[in-house]
Coordinates of C-alpha atoms (C1' of nucleotides) in Angstrom, one line a residue:
Chain A
X221 CA 0.0 0.0 0.0
X222 CA 1.9 3.0 -1.2
X223 CA 0.4 6.2 -2.1
X224 CA 1.6 7.9 -5.3
X225 CA 5.4 8.1 -5.4
X226 CA 6.9 11.5 -5.1
X227 CA 9.8 10.3 -7.2
X228 CA 7.8 10.6 -10.4
X229 CA 6.5 14.0 -9.7
X230 CA 8.8 15.8 -11.9
X231 CA 5.7 17.0 -13.6
X232 CA 6.1 20.2 -15.4
X233 CA 2.9 22.2 -14.9
X234 CA 1.2 23.4 -18.0
X235 CA 2.3 26.9 -19.0
X236 CA -0.1 29.7 -19.0
X237 CA -0.3 29.6 -22.7
X238 CA -1.8 26.2 -22.7
X239 CA -4.6 27.3 -20.4
X240 CA -5.4 30.2 -22.6
X241 CA -5.7 27.9 -25.6
X242 CA -8.0 25.6 -23.6
X243 CA -10.1 28.6 -22.6
X244 CA -10.5 29.5 -26.3
X245 CA -11.4 26.0 -27.3
X246 CA -14.1 25.7 -24.7
X247 CA -15.0 29.3 -24.5
X248 CA -15.2 29.3 -20.8
X249 CA -16.6 32.8 -20.9
X250 CA -19.4 31.8 -23.2
X251 CA -22.9 31.2 -21.8
X252 CA -23.5 28.0 -23.8
X253 CA -20.5 25.9 -23.0
X254 CA -22.3 22.6 -23.5
X255 CA -24.2 23.1 -26.7
X256 CA -21.3 24.2 -28.8
X257 CA -18.6 22.0 -27.4
X258 CA -16.5 21.1 -30.5
X259 CA -15.2 17.9 -29.0
X260 CA -18.6 16.4 -28.4
X261 CA -20.4 17.8 -31.4
X262 CA -17.9 17.2 -34.1
X263 CA -14.8 15.4 -33.0
X264 CA -16.5 12.5 -31.1
X265 CA -18.2 11.2 -34.3
X266 CA -14.9 10.9 -36.2
X267 CA -12.4 10.0 -33.5
X268 CA -13.4 6.4 -32.8
X269 CA -11.0 3.6 -33.6
X270 CA -12.6 2.6 -36.9
X271 CA -12.9 6.1 -38.3
X272 CA -9.3 6.9 -37.5
X273 CA -8.2 3.7 -39.3
X274 CA -10.4 4.5 -42.3
X275 CA -8.9 8.0 -42.6
X276 CA -5.4 6.8 -42.2
X277 CA -5.8 4.0 -44.8
X278 CA -7.4 6.4 -47.3
X279 CA -4.5 8.6 -46.7
X280 CA -2.1 5.9 -47.7
X281 CA -3.9 4.9 -50.9
X282 CA -5.6 8.0 -52.4
X283 CA -8.6 6.0 -53.5
X284 CA -10.0 2.7 -52.2
X285 CA -13.1 0.6 -52.9
X286 CA -15.4 -0.7 -50.2
X287 CA -13.9 -4.2 -50.5
X288 CA -10.3 -3.0 -50.4
X289 CA -11.0 -1.0 -47.3
X290 CA -12.6 -3.9 -45.6
X291 CA -9.7 -6.2 -46.5
X292 CA -7.1 -3.8 -45.2
X293 CA -8.9 -2.9 -41.9
X294 CA -8.6 -6.3 -40.4
X295 CA -11.6 -7.2 -38.2
X296 CA -14.1 -4.6 -39.3
X297 CA -17.5 -5.9 -40.4
X298 CA -19.3 -4.7 -43.4
X299 CA -22.0 -3.2 -41.3
X300 CA -19.7 -1.1 -39.2
X301 CA -17.6 -0.1 -42.2
X302 CA -20.7 1.1 -43.9
X303 CA -21.9 3.0 -40.9
X304 CA -18.5 4.7 -40.4
X305 CA -18.2 5.6 -44.1
X306 CA -21.7 7.2 -44.1
X307 CA -20.9 9.3 -41.1
X308 CA -17.5 10.4 -42.5
X309 CA -19.2 11.2 -45.8
X310 CA -22.0 13.1 -44.0
X311 CA -19.4 15.2 -42.1
X312 CA -17.4 15.9 -45.1
X313 CA -14.2 14.0 -44.4
X314 CA -14.5 11.6 -47.4
X315 CA -16.0 11.6 -50.8
X316 CA -18.0 8.7 -52.1
X317 CA -18.2 8.2 -55.9
X318 CA -20.4 5.6 -57.5
X319 CA -19.5 4.2 -60.9
X320 CA -22.6 2.6 -62.4
X321 CA -20.9 -0.4 -63.9
X322 CA -21.9 -4.0 -63.6
X323 CA -21.1 -4.9 -61.0
X324 CA -21.2 -1.5 -59.4
X325 CA -17.9 0.1 -58.3
X326 CA -17.8 2.5 -55.4
X327 CA -14.7 4.5 -54.6
X328 CA -13.8 6.4 -51.4
X329 CA -11.3 9.2 -51.1
X330 CA -10.4 11.9 -48.6
X331 CA -11.8 15.4 -49.2
X332 CA -9.4 18.4 -48.6
X333 CA -11.0 18.7 -45.2
X334 CA -10.3 15.0 -44.6
X335 CA -6.7 15.5 -45.6
X336 CA -6.3 18.3 -43.1
X337 CA -7.8 15.9 -40.5
X338 CA -5.3 13.2 -41.8
X339 CA -2.4 15.6 -41.0
X340 CA -3.5 15.8 -37.4
X341 CA -4.0 12.1 -37.1
X342 CA -0.6 11.4 -38.5
X343 CA 1.0 13.7 -35.9
X344 CA -0.8 11.9 -33.1
X345 CA -0.1 8.5 -34.6
X346 CA 3.6 9.1 -35.0
X347 CA 3.7 10.3 -31.5
X348 CA 1.8 7.3 -30.0
X349 CA 4.0 4.9 -32.0
X350 CA 7.1 6.5 -30.6
X351 CA 5.8 6.5 -27.0
X352 CA 3.6 3.4 -26.9
X353 CA 6.3 1.5 -25.0
X354 CA 5.7 3.9 -22.1
X355 CA 2.0 2.9 -22.1
X356 CA 2.7 -0.8 -22.3
X357 CA 5.2 -0.5 -19.4
X358 CA 2.8 1.6 -17.4
X359 CA 0.2 -1.1 -17.8
X360 CA 2.6 -3.8 -16.5
X361 CA 3.5 -1.7 -13.5
X362 CA -0.2 -0.9 -12.8
X363 CA -1.0 -4.5 -12.8
X364 CA 1.7 -5.4 -10.4
X365 CA 0.7 -2.5 -8.1
X366 CA -2.9 -3.4 -7.9
X367 CA -2.5 -7.2 -7.8
Chain B
X162 CA 3.7 20.2 -58.2
X163 CA 0.6 18.4 -57.3
X164 CA -1.4 16.2 -59.6
X165 CA -4.5 18.1 -60.8
X166 CA -7.9 17.2 -59.8
X167 CA -10.5 15.8 -62.2
X168 CA -14.2 16.4 -62.1
X169 CA -16.1 18.4 -59.5
X170 CA -13.7 18.0 -56.6
X171 CA -10.6 20.0 -56.0
X172 CA -9.0 17.3 -54.0
X173 CA -5.2 17.5 -53.6
X174 CA -3.8 14.0 -53.5
X175 CA -1.6 13.2 -50.6
X176 CA 2.1 13.8 -51.2
X177 CA 4.4 10.9 -51.3
X178 CA 5.8 12.0 -47.9
X179 CA 2.5 11.3 -46.2
X180 CA 2.4 7.8 -47.5
X181 CA 5.9 7.2 -46.2
X182 CA 4.8 8.3 -42.8
X183 CA 1.8 6.1 -42.9
X184 CA 3.9 3.1 -43.9
X185 CA 6.2 3.8 -40.9
X186 CA 3.3 4.1 -38.6
X187 CA 1.7 0.8 -39.6
X188 CA 4.9 -1.0 -40.6
X189 CA 3.4 -2.4 -43.8
X190 CA 6.6 -4.4 -44.3
X191 CA 6.4 -6.0 -40.9
X192 CA 5.0 -9.5 -40.5
X193 CA 2.8 -8.7 -37.5
X194 CA 0.8 -5.7 -38.6
X195 CA -2.2 -6.4 -36.5
X196 CA -0.7 -7.3 -33.2
X197 CA 1.3 -4.1 -32.8
X198 CA -1.0 -1.6 -34.3
X199 CA -0.5 1.5 -32.2
X200 CA -3.9 2.8 -33.0
X201 CA -5.8 -0.1 -31.7
X202 CA -3.5 -1.1 -28.9
X203 CA -2.9 2.2 -27.3
X204 CA -4.7 5.1 -28.9
X205 CA -8.2 3.6 -28.9
X206 CA -8.3 3.3 -25.1
X207 CA -7.6 7.0 -24.6
X208 CA -9.2 8.7 -27.6
X209 CA -12.9 8.3 -26.7
X210 CA -15.0 11.4 -26.0
X211 CA -14.8 11.3 -22.2
X212 CA -11.0 10.6 -22.0
X213 CA -10.3 13.5 -24.3
X214 CA -12.4 15.8 -22.2
X215 CA -10.7 14.6 -19.0
X216 CA -7.3 15.3 -20.4
X217 CA -8.2 18.7 -21.7
X218 CA -9.8 19.7 -18.4
X219 CA -6.9 18.5 -16.3
X220 CA -4.7 20.5 -18.7
X221 CA -6.7 23.6 -17.9
X222 CA -6.5 23.3 -14.1
X223 CA -3.3 21.5 -13.2
X224 CA -5.0 19.5 -10.4
X225 CA -8.6 18.5 -10.0
X226 CA -10.5 16.4 -7.5
X227 CA -12.9 13.8 -8.5
X228 CA -16.0 15.9 -7.8
X229 CA -14.5 18.9 -9.5
X230 CA -13.9 16.9 -12.6
X231 CA -17.4 15.5 -12.5
X232 CA -18.9 18.9 -12.1
X233 CA -17.0 20.4 -15.0
X234 CA -17.5 17.5 -17.5
X235 CA -21.2 18.0 -17.8
X236 CA -23.2 14.8 -18.3
X237 CA -20.6 12.2 -17.2
X238 CA -21.7 9.8 -14.6
X239 CA -19.6 8.8 -11.6
X240 CA -19.3 5.3 -12.9
X241 CA -17.9 6.3 -16.3
X242 CA -15.7 8.9 -14.8
X243 CA -14.2 6.3 -12.5
X244 CA -13.7 3.9 -15.3
X245 CA -12.0 6.4 -17.6
X246 CA -9.8 7.7 -14.8
X247 CA -8.6 4.2 -14.0
X248 CA -7.7 3.5 -17.6
X249 CA -5.9 6.8 -18.0
X250 CA -4.0 6.1 -14.8
X251 CA -3.2 2.6 -15.9
X252 CA -1.8 3.8 -19.2
X253 CA 0.2 6.5 -17.6
X254 CA -1.5 9.7 -18.7
X255 CA -2.6 10.8 -15.3
X256 CA -1.4 10.5 -11.7
X257 CA -3.8 9.8 -8.9
X258 CA -2.9 11.0 -5.4
X259 CA -4.8 10.0 -2.3
X260 CA -4.7 12.2 0.8
X261 CA -5.9 10.2 3.8
X262 CA -7.9 12.9 5.4
X263 CA -11.4 12.7 6.6
X264 CA -13.2 12.9 4.4
X265 CA -10.7 11.5 1.9
X266 CA -9.3 13.8 -0.8
X267 CA -8.2 12.5 -4.2
X268 CA -6.4 14.6 -6.7
X269 CA -5.8 13.9 -10.4
X270 CA -3.2 15.6 -12.5
X271 CA -1.5 14.9 -15.8
X272 CA 1.8 13.1 -16.0
X273 CA 4.5 14.4 -18.3
X274 CA 3.4 11.8 -20.8
X275 CA -0.2 13.0 -20.4
X276 CA 1.0 16.6 -21.0
X277 CA 2.6 15.5 -24.3
X278 CA -0.7 13.9 -25.2
X279 CA -2.5 17.1 -24.2
X280 CA -0.3 19.0 -26.7
X281 CA -1.6 16.8 -29.5
X282 CA -5.2 17.1 -28.3
X283 CA -5.0 20.8 -28.2
X284 CA -3.7 20.9 -31.8
X285 CA -6.6 18.8 -33.0
X286 CA -9.1 20.6 -30.8
X287 CA -8.1 24.1 -32.1
X288 CA -8.3 22.8 -35.6
X289 CA -11.7 21.2 -35.2
X290 CA -13.0 24.4 -33.5
X291 CA -11.8 26.5 -36.5
X292 CA -13.3 24.1 -39.0
X293 CA -16.3 22.8 -37.3
X294 CA -18.6 25.0 -39.3
X295 CA -17.6 23.0 -42.4
X296 CA -18.8 19.9 -40.7
X297 CA -22.1 21.4 -39.7
X298 CA -22.7 22.7 -43.2
X299 CA -21.7 19.4 -44.7
X300 CA -24.3 17.7 -42.5
X301 CA -27.0 20.0 -43.7
X302 CA -26.1 19.5 -47.3
X303 CA -26.0 15.7 -46.8
X304 CA -29.4 15.8 -45.2
X305 CA -30.9 17.7 -48.1
X306 CA -29.2 15.4 -50.6
X307 CA -30.5 12.2 -49.1
X308 CA -34.0 13.3 -48.4
Chain C
dC298 C1' -19.5 -5.8 -55.7
dA299 C1' -21.4 -2.9 -52.3
dG300 C1' -24.2 -2.8 -49.4
dA301 C1' -29.1 -3.7 -46.7
dA302 C1' -31.6 -6.5 -43.5
dT303 C1' -31.9 -9.5 -39.8
dC304 C1' -30.6 -11.7 -35.6
dC305 C1' -28.3 -11.6 -31.4
dC306 C1' -24.9 -11.0 -28.0
dT307 C1' -21.8 -7.8 -25.7
dT308 C1' -20.6 -3.5 -24.0
dG309 C1' -21.7 1.3 -22.7
dA310 C1' -23.6 4.1 -19.8
dG311 C1' -27.4 6.4 -16.8
dA312 C1' -29.8 6.1 -12.3
dT313 C1' -29.9 4.9 -7.7
dA314 C1' -28.5 3.3 -3.3
dC315 C1' -24.8 2.3 -0.3
dT316 C1' -19.9 2.6 2.2
dG317 C1' -15.0 3.5 4.1
Chain D
dC80 C1' -15.9 12.9 -0.5
dA81 C1' -14.9 9.4 -3.6
dG82 C1' -16.1 6.1 -5.0
dT83 C1' -18.5 0.8 -5.3
dA84 C1' -22.4 -2.2 -6.3
dT85 C1' -26.5 -3.2 -8.7
dC86 C1' -29.9 -2.7 -12.0
dT87 C1' -31.5 -1.5 -16.3
dC88 C1' -31.9 -0.1 -20.9
dA89 C1' -29.7 1.5 -25.1
dA90 C1' -26.3 1.2 -28.3
dG91 C1' -22.3 -1.2 -30.6
dG92 C1' -20.9 -4.5 -33.2
dG93 C1' -20.3 -9.5 -35.2
dA94 C1' -22.3 -13.2 -38.2
dT95 C1' -25.2 -14.5 -41.7
dT96 C1' -28.2 -14.0 -45.5
dC97 C1' -30.1 -11.5 -49.3
dT98 C1' -30.3 -8.1 -53.4
dG99 C1' -29.8 -4.5 -57.3

DNA sequence: CAGAATCCCTTGAGATACTG
DNA sequence: CAGTATCTCAAGGGATTCTG
């Protein structure tokens, strides 16, 4: 039973600048902080695991068909893939183009807005890949500590 | 020079550089692409709506108690808040400190790793706030188009 | 081929009551 | 105060089958 270790408290507190940015994002001063929260209203419907993978894969291939996406995103079902693609299309991240051939061909690609989202996702993905060992180690320590 | 668009969309295709970054992130060449996917293994457990809000609020206040967090994150239940805090602590984003007073006081703050995550979340939040009108407009157009 | 439809099980998440 | 323990209902998501 040990409370949190003071040895790891070399925590650098967030600079004032960061707090100012957060205030701007959430508009603390505003009188409708809940209704216009950009995180809930917009980001939450495109930041789930599957949507992120879809955006990243479309970023890597320019254009992909439904079946190609399904094959590359291992484990996703047709139903979920359809749902996520619809939402991403509705919100303007991706463009869906139907070619009326037989059998029909449907292609998906990122919009310019989607590419700007891709840029942010790449930043965060590169970072998490660099630092994921920290997370894995933290999980092991946590397991030992709470055993 | 970018390849030019064809048809109605002025989509700029992703530069080669971006594809190289994506290859690195997913390690296309590797023989275990699923098992070590950083998005699924690490990012997916800290990128849900509630976790993001928790990180952002801790970023704005340095230190917050359980009740203060619950009050600020409108709509979250004690159960979900507890679950998300446990996961974020397990993965090393936040530090939980118990003060054995009566009644007990528990404080949460970001670790240095959590602050680095906060930096990325701020980038993406600022961006989505700037561009969220695009999403809202896209939704309206989509609704008209599919009605 | 690209989905739509159905079934069905698991998980998420709110509400409430209780406790160290 | 900071949770935990239940209960409950809604939503997520997998598997399968069907269709333009």
